[in-house]
PDB file of C-alpha atoms in Angstrom:
ATOM      1  CA  PHE A   1     116.066  63.230 -25.067  1.00  0.00           C
ATOM      2  CA  LEU A   2     118.126  65.668 -23.929  1.00  0.00           C
ATOM      3  CA  SER A   3     120.886  63.218 -22.143  1.00  0.00           C
ATOM      4  CA  LEU A   4     120.827  61.153 -26.197  1.00  0.00           C
ATOM      5  CA  VAL A   5     122.393  63.937 -27.683  1.00  0.00           C
ATOM      6  CA  ALA A   6     124.265  65.545 -25.730  1.00  0.00           C
ATOM      7  CA  GLU A   7     126.483  62.045 -24.916  1.00  0.00           C
ATOM      8  CA  PHE A   8     126.094  62.274 -28.969  1.00  0.00           C
ATOM      9  CA  CYS A   9     127.686  65.897 -28.970  1.00  0.00           C
ATOM     10  CA  TRP A  10     130.006  64.750 -26.524  1.00  0.00           C
ATOM     11  CA  GLY A  11     131.393  61.553 -28.045  1.00  0.00           C
ATOM     12  CA  PHE A  12     131.550  63.879 -31.820  1.00  0.00           C
ATOM     13  CA  PHE A  13     133.814  66.504 -29.075  1.00  0.00           C
ATOM     14  CA  LEU A  14     136.172  62.756 -28.305  1.00  0.00           C
ATOM     15  CA  ILE A  15     136.673  62.273 -32.053  1.00  0.00           C
ATOM     16  CA  LEU A  16     138.043  66.206 -32.881  1.00  0.00           C
ATOM     17  CA  ILE A  17     140.280  65.479 -29.770  1.00  0.00           C
ATOM     18  CA  LEU A  18     141.848  62.409 -29.832  1.00  0.00           C
ATOM     19  CA  GLY A  19     141.747  62.614 -33.656  1.00  0.00           C
ATOM     20  CA  ASN A  20     143.510  63.873 -36.105  1.00  0.00           C
ATOM     21  CA  PHE A  21     140.702  67.736 -35.614  1.00  0.00           C
ATOM     22  CA  TRP A  22     142.764  67.903 -31.885  1.00  0.00           C
ATOM     23  CA  PHE A  23     143.034  72.319 -33.260  1.00  0.00           C
ATOM     24  CA  LEU A  24     139.885  72.359 -33.860  1.00  0.00           C
ATOM     25  CA  ALA A  25     138.684  71.028 -30.334  1.00  0.00           C
ATOM     26  CA  VAL A  26     140.611  73.807 -28.870  1.00  0.00           C
ATOM     27  CA  LEU A  27     139.167  76.428 -30.794  1.00  0.00           C
ATOM     28  CA  TYR A  28     136.213  75.749 -29.428  1.00  0.00           C
ATOM     29  CA  LEU A  29     137.480  75.262 -26.187  1.00  0.00           C
ATOM     30  CA  LEU A  30     138.019  79.076 -26.818  1.00  0.00           C
ATOM     31  CA  TRP A  31     134.826  80.121 -27.444  1.00  0.00           C
ATOM     32  CA  LEU A  32     133.337  78.190 -24.683  1.00  0.00           C
ATOM     33  CA  TYR A  33     135.534  80.799 -22.754  1.00  0.00           C
ATOM     34  CA  LEU A  34     134.634  83.519 -23.998  1.00  0.00           C
ATOM     35  CA  ASP A  35     130.746  82.319 -24.125  1.00  0.00           C
ATOM     36  CA  TRP A  36     130.073  80.693 -21.231  1.00  0.00           C
ATOM     37  CA  GLU A  37     127.586  83.633 -20.110  1.00  0.00           C
ATOM     38  CA  THR A  38     125.686  84.051 -23.103  1.00  0.00           C
ATOM     39  CA  PRO A  39     122.658  80.803 -21.213  1.00  0.00           C
ATOM     40  CA  CYS A  40     122.585  83.587 -18.493  1.00  0.00           C
ATOM     41  CA  ALA A  41     121.938  86.115 -21.132  1.00  0.00           C
ATOM     42  CA  GLY A  42     119.095  85.494 -22.454  1.00  0.00           C
ATOM     43  CA  GLY A  43     120.614  82.616 -25.003  1.00  0.00           C
ATOM     44  CA  ARG A  44     121.583  82.585 -28.683  1.00  0.00           C
ATOM     45  CA  ARG A  45     118.596  81.629 -30.318  1.00  0.00           C
ATOM     46  CA  ILE A  46     117.944  81.033 -34.230  1.00  0.00           C
ATOM     47  CA  GLN A  47     114.018  81.134 -36.031  1.00  0.00           C
ATOM     48  CA  TRP A  48     115.652  78.827 -38.303  1.00  0.00           C
ATOM     49  CA  VAL A  49     116.201  76.049 -35.870  1.00  0.00           C
ATOM     50  CA  ARG A  50     112.492  76.627 -33.771  1.00  0.00           C
ATOM     51  CA  SER A  51     111.227  76.170 -37.713  1.00  0.00           C
ATOM     52  CA  TRP A  52     112.588  73.003 -38.923  1.00  0.00           C
ATOM     53  CA  THR A  53     110.311  70.492 -40.313  1.00  0.00           C
ATOM     54  CA  VAL A  54     111.278  67.432 -38.211  1.00  0.00           C
ATOM     55  CA  TRP A  55     109.397  70.003 -35.117  1.00  0.00           C
ATOM     56  CA  LYS A  56     106.124  70.070 -37.185  1.00  0.00           C
ATOM     57  CA  HIS A  57     106.112  66.072 -36.711  1.00  0.00           C
ATOM     58  CA  PHE A  58     107.032  65.912 -33.159  1.00  0.00           C
ATOM     59  CA  ARG A  59     104.148  68.210 -32.196  1.00  0.00           C
ATOM     60  CA  GLU A  60     102.114  66.129 -34.835  1.00  0.00           C
ATOM     61  CA  TYR A  61     103.081  62.419 -33.508  1.00  0.00           C
ATOM     62  CA  PHE A  62     101.094  62.811 -30.381  1.00  0.00           C
ATOM     63  CA  PRO A  63      99.746  65.662 -31.063  1.00  0.00           C
ATOM     64  CA  ILE A  64     101.203  68.564 -29.316  1.00  0.00           C
ATOM     65  CA  HIS A  65      98.638  71.428 -28.812  1.00  0.00           C
ATOM     66  CA  LEU A  66      98.667  74.914 -27.047  1.00  0.00           C
ATOM     67  CA  ILE A  67      94.976  76.262 -24.460  1.00  0.00           C
ATOM     68  CA  LYS A  68      94.767  79.707 -23.920  1.00  0.00           C
ATOM     69  CA  THR A  69      92.074  80.323 -21.461  1.00  0.00           C
ATOM     70  CA  SER A  70      93.014  84.476 -21.577  1.00  0.00           C
ATOM     71  CA  GLU A  71      95.070  87.153 -22.453  1.00  0.00           C
ATOM     72  CA  LEU A  72      98.412  87.675 -21.605  1.00  0.00           C
ATOM     73  CA  ASN A  73      99.415  91.816 -22.550  1.00  0.00           C
ATOM     74  CA  PRO A  74     102.928  91.902 -23.948  1.00  0.00           C
ATOM     75  CA  ASN A  75     103.600  95.193 -21.577  1.00  0.00           C
ATOM     76  CA  HIS A  76     104.034  92.997 -18.591  1.00  0.00           C
ATOM     77  CA  ASN A  77     106.829  90.209 -18.427  1.00  0.00           C
ATOM     78  CA  TYR A  78     105.371  87.171 -17.465  1.00  0.00           C
ATOM     79  CA  LEU A  79     107.026  83.715 -15.269  1.00  0.00           C
ATOM     80  CA  PHE A  80     104.895  79.909 -16.462  1.00  0.00           C
ATOM     81  CA  GLY A  81     104.817  77.760 -14.456  1.00  0.00           C
ATOM     82  CA  PHE A  82     105.262  74.356 -16.078  1.00  0.00           C
ATOM     83  CA  HIS A  83     103.873  71.534 -14.637  1.00  0.00           C
ATOM     84  CA  PRO A  84     104.018  68.444 -14.714  1.00  0.00           C
ATOM     85  CA  HIS A  85     107.701  67.351 -15.778  1.00  0.00           C
ATOM     86  CA  GLY A  86     106.420  64.436 -17.719  1.00  0.00           C
ATOM     87  CA  VAL A  87     109.816  61.944 -18.462  1.00  0.00           C
ATOM     88  CA  LEU A  88     110.168  64.401 -21.785  1.00  0.00           C
ATOM     89  CA  VAL A  89     109.000  67.344 -21.418  1.00  0.00           C
ATOM     90  CA  ALA A  90     107.887  66.805 -24.625  1.00  0.00           C
ATOM     91  CA  GLY A  91     104.916  70.050 -24.125  1.00  0.00           C
ATOM     92  CA  ALA A  92     106.787  72.610 -22.813  1.00  0.00           C
ATOM     93  CA  PHE A  93     109.751  71.636 -25.832  1.00  0.00           C
ATOM     94  CA  GLY A  94     106.817  71.206 -28.522  1.00  0.00           C
ATOM     95  CA  ASN A  95     105.022  74.877 -27.403  1.00  0.00           C
ATOM     96  CA  PHE A  96     107.574  76.732 -26.220  1.00  0.00           C
ATOM     97  CA  CYS A  97     111.130  76.154 -28.311  1.00  0.00           C
ATOM     98  CA  THR A  98     110.025  74.891 -31.758  1.00  0.00           C
ATOM     99  CA  ASP A  99     107.590  77.698 -34.889  1.00  0.00           C
ATOM    100  CA  SER A 100     104.021  76.655 -32.598  1.00  0.00           C
ATOM    101  CA  HIS A 101     100.914  78.025 -32.468  1.00  0.00           C
ATOM    102  CA  PHE A 102     102.502  80.677 -29.239  1.00  0.00           C
ATOM    103  CA  LYS A 103     103.289  83.560 -31.293  1.00  0.00           C
ATOM    104  CA  ASN A 104      99.720  83.499 -32.577  1.00  0.00           C
ATOM    105  CA  LEU A 105      98.367  83.123 -29.282  1.00  0.00           C
ATOM    106  CA  PHE A 106     100.327  85.163 -27.624  1.00  0.00           C
ATOM    107  CA  PRO A 107     101.616  87.891 -29.828  1.00  0.00           C
ATOM    108  CA  GLY A 108     104.175  90.056 -28.681  1.00  0.00           C
ATOM    109  CA  LEU A 109     105.456  87.733 -26.067  1.00  0.00           C
ATOM    110  CA  THR A 110     108.776  85.973 -25.870  1.00  0.00           C
ATOM    111  CA  PRO A 111     108.979  83.003 -24.825  1.00  0.00           C
ATOM    112  CA  TYR A 112     112.209  81.699 -22.814  1.00  0.00           C
ATOM    113  CA  LEU A 113     112.071  78.189 -20.526  1.00  0.00           C
ATOM    114  CA  HIS A 114     114.834  77.639 -18.304  1.00  0.00           C
ATOM    115  CA  ILE A 115     116.695  74.272 -18.406  1.00  0.00           C
ATOM    116  CA  MET A 116     119.070  73.130 -15.669  1.00  0.00           C
ATOM    117  CA  PRO A 117     122.726  74.830 -15.544  1.00  0.00           C
ATOM    118  CA  ILE A 118     124.804  71.399 -16.429  1.00  0.00           C
ATOM    119  CA  TRP A 119     123.507  70.792 -20.170  1.00  0.00           C
ATOM    120  CA  PHE A 120     125.357  74.181 -21.022  1.00  0.00           C
ATOM    121  CA  GLY A 121     128.730  72.812 -19.936  1.00  0.00           C
ATOM    122  CA  CYS A 122     128.077  70.315 -22.713  1.00  0.00           C
ATOM    123  CA  PRO A 123     129.930  71.079 -25.941  1.00  0.00           C
ATOM    124  CA  PHE A 124     127.953  71.910 -29.453  1.00  0.00           C
ATOM    125  CA  PHE A 125     124.460  70.869 -27.208  1.00  0.00           C
ATOM    126  CA  ARG A 126     124.718  74.121 -25.906  1.00  0.00           C
ATOM    127  CA  GLU A 127     124.729  75.606 -29.334  1.00  0.00           C
ATOM    128  CA  TYR A 128     121.499  73.504 -30.098  1.00  0.00           C
ATOM    129  CA  VAL A 129     119.442  73.951 -26.837  1.00  0.00           C
ATOM    130  CA  MET A 130     120.049  77.359 -27.138  1.00  0.00           C
ATOM    131  CA  SER A 131     119.522  78.016 -30.527  1.00  0.00           C
ATOM    132  CA  ALA A 132     115.335  76.134 -30.243  1.00  0.00           C
ATOM    133  CA  GLY A 133     115.373  79.053 -27.340  1.00  0.00           C
ATOM    134  CA  MET A 134     116.177  77.430 -23.665  1.00  0.00           C
ATOM    135  CA  VAL A 135     118.242  78.916 -21.580  1.00  0.00           C
ATOM    136  CA  SER A 136     119.460  78.658 -18.185  1.00  0.00           C
ATOM    137  CA  ALA A 137     117.879  78.026 -14.326  1.00  0.00           C
ATOM    138  CA  SER A 138     120.254  79.666 -12.730  1.00  0.00           C
ATOM    139  CA  LYS A 139     119.112  83.417 -10.558  1.00  0.00           C
ATOM    140  CA  GLU A 140     120.754  85.161 -12.578  1.00  0.00           C
ATOM    141  CA  SER A 141     119.337  83.635 -16.270  1.00  0.00           C
ATOM    142  CA  VAL A 142     115.463  84.220 -14.369  1.00  0.00           C
ATOM    143  CA  SER A 143     116.129  87.978 -13.471  1.00  0.00           C
ATOM    144  CA  TYR A 144     118.733  88.714 -17.179  1.00  0.00           C
ATOM    145  CA  VAL A 145     114.961  87.371 -18.881  1.00  0.00           C
ATOM    146  CA  LEU A 146     112.840  89.273 -16.771  1.00  0.00           C
ATOM    147  CA  ASN A 147     114.356  92.399 -16.037  1.00  0.00           C
ATOM    148  CA  ASN A 148     112.704  93.056 -19.783  1.00  0.00           C
ATOM    149  CA  GLU A 149     111.842  97.045 -19.201  1.00  0.00           C
ATOM    150  CA  GLY A 150     109.805  96.732 -21.938  1.00  0.00           C
ATOM    151  CA  GLY A 151     107.735  93.591 -20.762  1.00  0.00           C
ATOM    152  CA  GLY A 152     106.883  90.916 -23.035  1.00  0.00           C
ATOM    153  CA  HIS A 153     109.329  88.255 -22.246  1.00  0.00           C
ATOM    154  CA  ALA A 154     107.787  84.559 -20.767  1.00  0.00           C
ATOM    155  CA  SER A 155     110.110  83.535 -18.410  1.00  0.00           C
ATOM    156  CA  ILE A 156     109.355  79.615 -18.295  1.00  0.00           C
ATOM    157  CA  ILE A 157     110.392  77.304 -15.438  1.00  0.00           C
ATOM    158  CA  VAL A 158     108.818  73.381 -15.365  1.00  0.00           C
ATOM    159  CA  ILE A 159     108.952  73.458 -11.376  1.00  0.00           C
ATOM    160  CA  GLY A 160     108.668  69.949 -10.639  1.00  0.00           C
ATOM    161  CA  GLY A 161     112.653  69.640 -11.415  1.00  0.00           C
ATOM    162  CA  ALA A 162     113.859  66.077 -11.600  1.00  0.00           C
ATOM    163  CA  GLU A 163     112.629  65.579  -8.640  1.00  0.00           C
ATOM    164  CA  GLU A 164     109.031  65.142 -10.266  1.00  0.00           C
ATOM    165  CA  SER A 165     110.057  63.494 -12.543  1.00  0.00           C
ATOM    166  CA  LEU A 166     110.508  60.032 -10.990  1.00  0.00           C
ATOM    167  CA  ASN A 167     106.052  60.497 -10.022  1.00  0.00           C
ATOM    168  CA  ALA A 168     105.778  60.202 -14.221  1.00  0.00           C
ATOM    169  CA  HIS A 169     103.757  56.913 -14.115  1.00  0.00           C
ATOM    170  CA  PRO A 170     100.286  56.879 -16.798  1.00  0.00           C
ATOM    171  CA  GLY A 171      97.583  59.012 -14.645  1.00  0.00           C
ATOM    172  CA  SER A 172     100.027  60.256 -10.970  1.00  0.00           C
ATOM    173  CA  LEU A 173      99.429  63.473 -10.710  1.00  0.00           C
ATOM    174  CA  THR A 174     101.442  64.046  -7.842  1.00  0.00           C
ATOM    175  CA  LEU A 175     103.792  67.703  -8.507  1.00  0.00           C
ATOM    176  CA  ASN A 176     106.837  69.029  -6.268  1.00  0.00           C
ATOM    177  CA  ILE A 177     106.213  72.670  -5.085  1.00  0.00           C
ATOM    178  CA  LEU A 178     104.857  72.495  -1.749  1.00  0.00           C
ATOM    179  CA  LYS A 179     108.815  73.332  -0.716  1.00  0.00           C
ATOM    180  CA  ARG A 180     109.615  75.329  -4.039  1.00  0.00           C
ATOM    181  CA  LYS A 181     109.825  78.699  -4.363  1.00  0.00           C
ATOM    182  CA  GLY A 182     111.772  79.696  -5.876  1.00  0.00           C
ATOM    183  CA  PHE A 183     110.272  81.043  -8.830  1.00  0.00           C
ATOM    184  CA  ILE A 184     107.665  82.957  -6.589  1.00  0.00           C
ATOM    185  CA  LYS A 185     110.531  85.062  -5.079  1.00  0.00           C
ATOM    186  CA  MET A 186     111.745  85.644  -7.896  1.00  0.00           C
ATOM    187  CA  ALA A 187     107.887  86.869  -9.452  1.00  0.00           C
ATOM    188  CA  LEU A 188     108.128  89.048  -6.678  1.00  0.00           C
ATOM    189  CA  LYS A 189     111.132  90.951  -7.127  1.00  0.00           C
ATOM    190  CA  HIS A 190     110.618  91.855 -10.316  1.00  0.00           C
ATOM    191  CA  GLY A 191     106.830  92.597 -10.904  1.00  0.00           C
ATOM    192  CA  ALA A 192     106.392  88.567 -12.893  1.00  0.00           C
ATOM    193  CA  HIS A 193     103.177  87.859 -13.096  1.00  0.00           C
ATOM    194  CA  LEU A 194     102.167  84.298 -11.786  1.00  0.00           C
ATOM    195  CA  VAL A 195     100.898  82.506 -15.425  1.00  0.00           C
ATOM    196  CA  PRO A 196     100.071  78.481 -14.253  1.00  0.00           C
ATOM    197  CA  VAL A 197     100.447  75.768 -17.297  1.00  0.00           C
ATOM    198  CA  PHE A 198      98.794  72.194 -17.140  1.00  0.00           C
ATOM    199  CA  SER A 199     100.477  69.757 -19.275  1.00  0.00           C
ATOM    200  CA  PHE A 200      97.359  67.277 -19.429  1.00  0.00           C
ATOM    201  CA  GLY A 201      99.388  63.778 -21.017  1.00  0.00           C
ATOM    202  CA  GLU A 202     102.611  64.754 -20.409  1.00  0.00           C
ATOM    203  CA  ASN A 203     102.430  61.089 -17.833  1.00  0.00           C
ATOM    204  CA  GLU A 204     101.204  59.763 -20.013  1.00  0.00           C
ATOM    205  CA  LEU A 205     104.226  58.447 -22.776  1.00  0.00           C
ATOM    206  CA  PHE A 206     105.818  55.865 -20.941  1.00  0.00           C
ATOM    207  CA  LYS A 207     105.867  53.597 -18.130  1.00  0.00           C
ATOM    208  CA  GLN A 208     107.981  53.497 -15.916  1.00  0.00           C
ATOM    209  CA  VAL A 209     109.323  50.908 -13.409  1.00  0.00           C
ATOM    210  CA  ALA A 210     107.825  51.259 -10.614  1.00  0.00           C
ATOM    211  CA  ASN A 211     109.923  52.677  -7.473  1.00  0.00           C
ATOM    212  CA  PRO A 212     107.998  53.976  -4.982  1.00  0.00           C
ATOM    213  CA  LYS A 213     108.632  56.316  -1.756  1.00  0.00           C
ATOM    214  CA  GLY A 214     111.138  54.844   1.193  1.00  0.00           C
ATOM    215  CA  SER A 215     112.274  51.811  -1.819  1.00  0.00           C
ATOM    216  CA  TRP A 216     115.720  50.078  -3.141  1.00  0.00           C
ATOM    217  CA  LEU A 217     115.244  51.615  -7.165  1.00  0.00           C
ATOM    218  CA  ARG A 218     113.664  55.145  -5.781  1.00  0.00           C
ATOM    219  CA  ASN A 219     116.201  55.283  -2.768  1.00  0.00           C
ATOM    220  CA  VAL A 220     119.222  55.518  -5.191  1.00  0.00           C
ATOM    221  CA  GLN A 221     117.874  57.603  -7.673  1.00  0.00           C
ATOM    222  CA  GLU A 222     117.560  59.794  -5.154  1.00  0.00           C
ATOM    223  CA  LYS A 223     121.007  60.232  -3.946  1.00  0.00           C
ATOM    224  CA  LEU A 224     121.794  59.567  -8.415  1.00  0.00           C
ATOM    225  CA  GLN A 225     119.612  62.832  -8.757  1.00  0.00           C
ATOM    226  CA  LYS A 226     121.507  65.026  -5.572  1.00  0.00           C
ATOM    227  CA  ILE A 227     125.568  63.618  -6.564  1.00  0.00           C
ATOM    228  CA  MET A 228     124.491  64.159 -10.311  1.00  0.00           C
ATOM    229  CA  GLY A 229     121.734  66.904 -10.514  1.00  0.00           C
ATOM    230  CA  PHE A 230     118.981  64.925 -12.511  1.00  0.00           C
ATOM    231  CA  ALA A 231     117.001  62.293 -11.803  1.00  0.00           C
ATOM    232  CA  LEU A 232     117.547  58.742 -13.946  1.00  0.00           C
ATOM    233  CA  PRO A 233     113.521  57.255 -14.467  1.00  0.00           C
ATOM    234  CA  LEU A 234     113.892  53.763 -15.927  1.00  0.00           C
ATOM    235  CA  PHE A 235     110.927  53.574 -18.393  1.00  0.00           C
ATOM    236  CA  HIS A 236     109.987  52.804 -21.456  1.00  0.00           C
ATOM    237  CA  ALA A 237     107.301  53.137 -24.572  1.00  0.00           C
ATOM    238  CA  ARG A 238     105.987  51.739 -28.064  1.00  0.00           C
ATOM    239  CA  GLY A 239     109.838  50.587 -30.239  1.00  0.00           C
ATOM    240  CA  VAL A 240     109.731  51.521 -34.440  1.00  0.00           C
ATOM    241  CA  PHE A 241     107.164  48.167 -35.332  1.00  0.00           C
ATOM    242  CA  GLN A 242     105.844  47.458 -32.103  1.00  0.00           C
ATOM    243  CA  TYR A 243     104.080  49.044 -29.397  1.00  0.00           C
ATOM    244  CA  SER A 244     105.210  46.218 -26.840  1.00  0.00           C
ATOM    245  CA  PHE A 245     108.993  47.858 -25.755  1.00  0.00           C
ATOM    246  CA  GLY A 246     111.013  50.440 -26.712  1.00  0.00           C
ATOM    247  CA  LEU A 247     112.122  53.669 -26.212  1.00  0.00           C
ATOM    248  CA  ILE A 248     109.865  55.912 -28.243  1.00  0.00           C
ATOM    249  CA  PRO A 249     106.959  58.110 -26.528  1.00  0.00           C
ATOM    250  CA  TYR A 250     103.642  56.012 -26.905  1.00  0.00           C
ATOM    251  CA  ARG A 251     102.101  58.965 -29.005  1.00  0.00           C
ATOM    252  CA  GLN A 252     100.062  60.557 -26.657  1.00  0.00           C
ATOM    253  CA  PRO A 253      97.762  63.857 -26.423  1.00  0.00           C
ATOM    254  CA  ILE A 254      99.376  66.599 -24.610  1.00  0.00           C
ATOM    255  CA  HIS A 255      96.914  68.881 -24.444  1.00  0.00           C
ATOM    256  CA  THR A 256      99.196  72.248 -22.104  1.00  0.00           C
ATOM    257  CA  VAL A 257      97.076  74.360 -21.003  1.00  0.00           C
ATOM    258  CA  VAL A 258      97.598  78.108 -19.732  1.00  0.00           C
ATOM    259  CA  GLY A 259      96.575  79.966 -16.710  1.00  0.00           C
ATOM    260  CA  SER A 260      95.052  83.261 -16.348  1.00  0.00           C
ATOM    261  CA  PRO A 261      98.350  85.614 -15.068  1.00  0.00           C
ATOM    262  CA  ILE A 262      98.246  86.380 -11.450  1.00  0.00           C
ATOM    263  CA  PRO A 263      99.336  89.668 -11.105  1.00  0.00           C
ATOM    264  CA  VAL A 264     102.040  90.540  -9.356  1.00  0.00           C
ATOM    265  CA  LYS A 265     103.269  94.149  -7.692  1.00  0.00           C
ATOM    266  CA  LYS A 266     107.619  94.406  -7.631  1.00  0.00           C
ATOM    267  CA  ASN A 267     108.885  93.493  -4.008  1.00  0.00           C
ATOM    268  CA  LEU A 268     112.642  93.759  -4.549  1.00  0.00           C
ATOM    269  CA  ASN A 269     112.659  92.460  -0.920  1.00  0.00           C
ATOM    270  CA  PRO A 270     109.821  90.382   0.060  1.00  0.00           C
ATOM    271  CA  THR A 271     109.223  88.749   3.708  1.00  0.00           C
ATOM    272  CA  THR A 272     108.743  85.473   3.528  1.00  0.00           C
ATOM    273  CA  GLU A 273     105.048  85.744   4.752  1.00  0.00           C
ATOM    274  CA  GLU A 274     104.512  87.463   1.959  1.00  0.00           C
ATOM    275  CA  ILE A 275     106.079  84.844  -0.228  1.00  0.00           C
ATOM    276  CA  ASP A 276     104.364  81.545   1.762  1.00  0.00           C
ATOM    277  CA  GLU A 277     100.698  83.740   0.469  1.00  0.00           C
ATOM    278  CA  LEU A 278     101.537  83.923  -3.058  1.00  0.00           C
ATOM    279  CA  HIS A 279     102.837  81.236  -3.019  1.00  0.00           C
ATOM    280  CA  ALA A 280      99.538  79.965  -1.386  1.00  0.00           C
ATOM    281  CA  LEU A 281      97.339  81.621  -4.036  1.00  0.00           C
ATOM    282  CA  TYR A 282      99.370  80.029  -6.673  1.00  0.00           C
ATOM    283  CA  LEU A 283      98.235  76.175  -5.743  1.00  0.00           C
ATOM    284  CA  GLN A 284      95.062  77.798  -5.325  1.00  0.00           C
ATOM    285  CA  LYS A 285      95.105  79.038  -9.138  1.00  0.00           C
ATOM    286  CA  LEU A 286      96.681  75.798 -10.208  1.00  0.00           C
ATOM    287  CA  LYS A 287      94.208  72.999  -8.752  1.00  0.00           C
ATOM    288  CA  LYS A 288      91.835  75.459  -9.947  1.00  0.00           C
ATOM    289  CA  LEU A 289      93.054  75.103 -13.240  1.00  0.00           C
ATOM    290  CA  PHE A 290      93.134  71.605 -13.670  1.00  0.00           C
ATOM    291  CA  GLU A 291      89.857  71.130 -11.700  1.00  0.00           C
ATOM    292  CA  GLU A 292      88.286  72.708 -14.655  1.00  0.00           C
ATOM    293  CA  HIS A 293      89.924  70.818 -17.481  1.00  0.00           C
ATOM    294  CA  LYS A 294      90.527  67.686 -16.471  1.00  0.00           C
ATOM    295  CA  SER A 295      87.200  66.971 -17.876  1.00  0.00           C
ATOM    296  CA  ASN A 296      88.338  67.478 -20.850  1.00  0.00           C
ATOM    297  CA  TYR A 297      91.202  65.136 -21.135  1.00  0.00           C
ATOM    298  CA  GLY A 298      90.048  62.446 -19.845  1.00  0.00           C
ATOM    299  CA  ILE A 299      91.259  62.331 -16.095  1.00  0.00           C
ATOM    300  CA  PRO A 300      87.579  61.171 -13.928  1.00  0.00           C
ATOM    301  CA  ALA A 301      85.968  63.717 -11.268  1.00  0.00           C
ATOM    302  CA  HIS A 302      86.560  62.053  -8.505  1.00  0.00           C
ATOM    303  CA  LYS A 303      91.229  62.686  -9.478  1.00  0.00           C
ATOM    304  CA  SER A 304      93.029  66.182  -7.757  1.00  0.00           C
ATOM    305  CA  LEU A 305      96.682  66.776  -8.129  1.00  0.00           C
ATOM    306  CA  ILE A 306      98.388  65.616  -5.111  1.00  0.00           C
ATOM    307  CA  PHE A 307     100.823  68.300  -3.603  1.00  0.00           C
ATOM    308  CA  GLU A 308     104.036  67.171  -1.930  1.00  0.00           C
TER     309      GLU A 308
END
């Protein structure tokens, strides 16, 4: 979805350059130069964009639900670990980048969804994603959000990243997380409380072409992901007037469950052992969150999360 919108924005920018409006393109490039650091400095959210009626229909299409399991004190800053990535990351966008129920469930907290820095190099598209409350996933950007002295900020990071989207098959419970410890280090350095978040139904929105590890397709996808920074899952779902084939996601409920916070004491120079210890605790809490709620959302009792 983001790729399609970004391609449209690039196309519009090329039209300005090649057409009689090249001077507008030059002015925008000057603006881009002057505004380059904004995605790493809290972005530029616009409430009017976040409250567009189209987002209400977007959330109701699946539908998307946000479930609260614990109170979050707005005097603290939080780092939400979002799982799984899925293909669309619909739960993260619908709950944290639109005028959803988040502000009612967690009063005093402002969510910031971190996405790959590459998206902020796209003309016009960067303005759109920032207006929705998205910011860069760079270390500088996460630090900016979590450095808020008065608390009340919540960094949302899709831990599995683009690589995990290649596992986004219906029924898949595989998370790319064992080697991902950067978010743990950031939480420690800023004393941000960790909150595991699991979005049930995220992997059910599309059917992806079979790409088991070791297959030629998976090898190509992984090489492209390393080169470009984002993955290219080959997926399909339903059409506008038929349900057999198309790129419109299936209407499958998404229940994004926000777990209980893991208190984190500020540590500017955490050791490897301290990072590993907190990472192990996070995995334990994430698994516990999943096990406690899986029966509510159609996950068989014998199925559990797989950490890679």
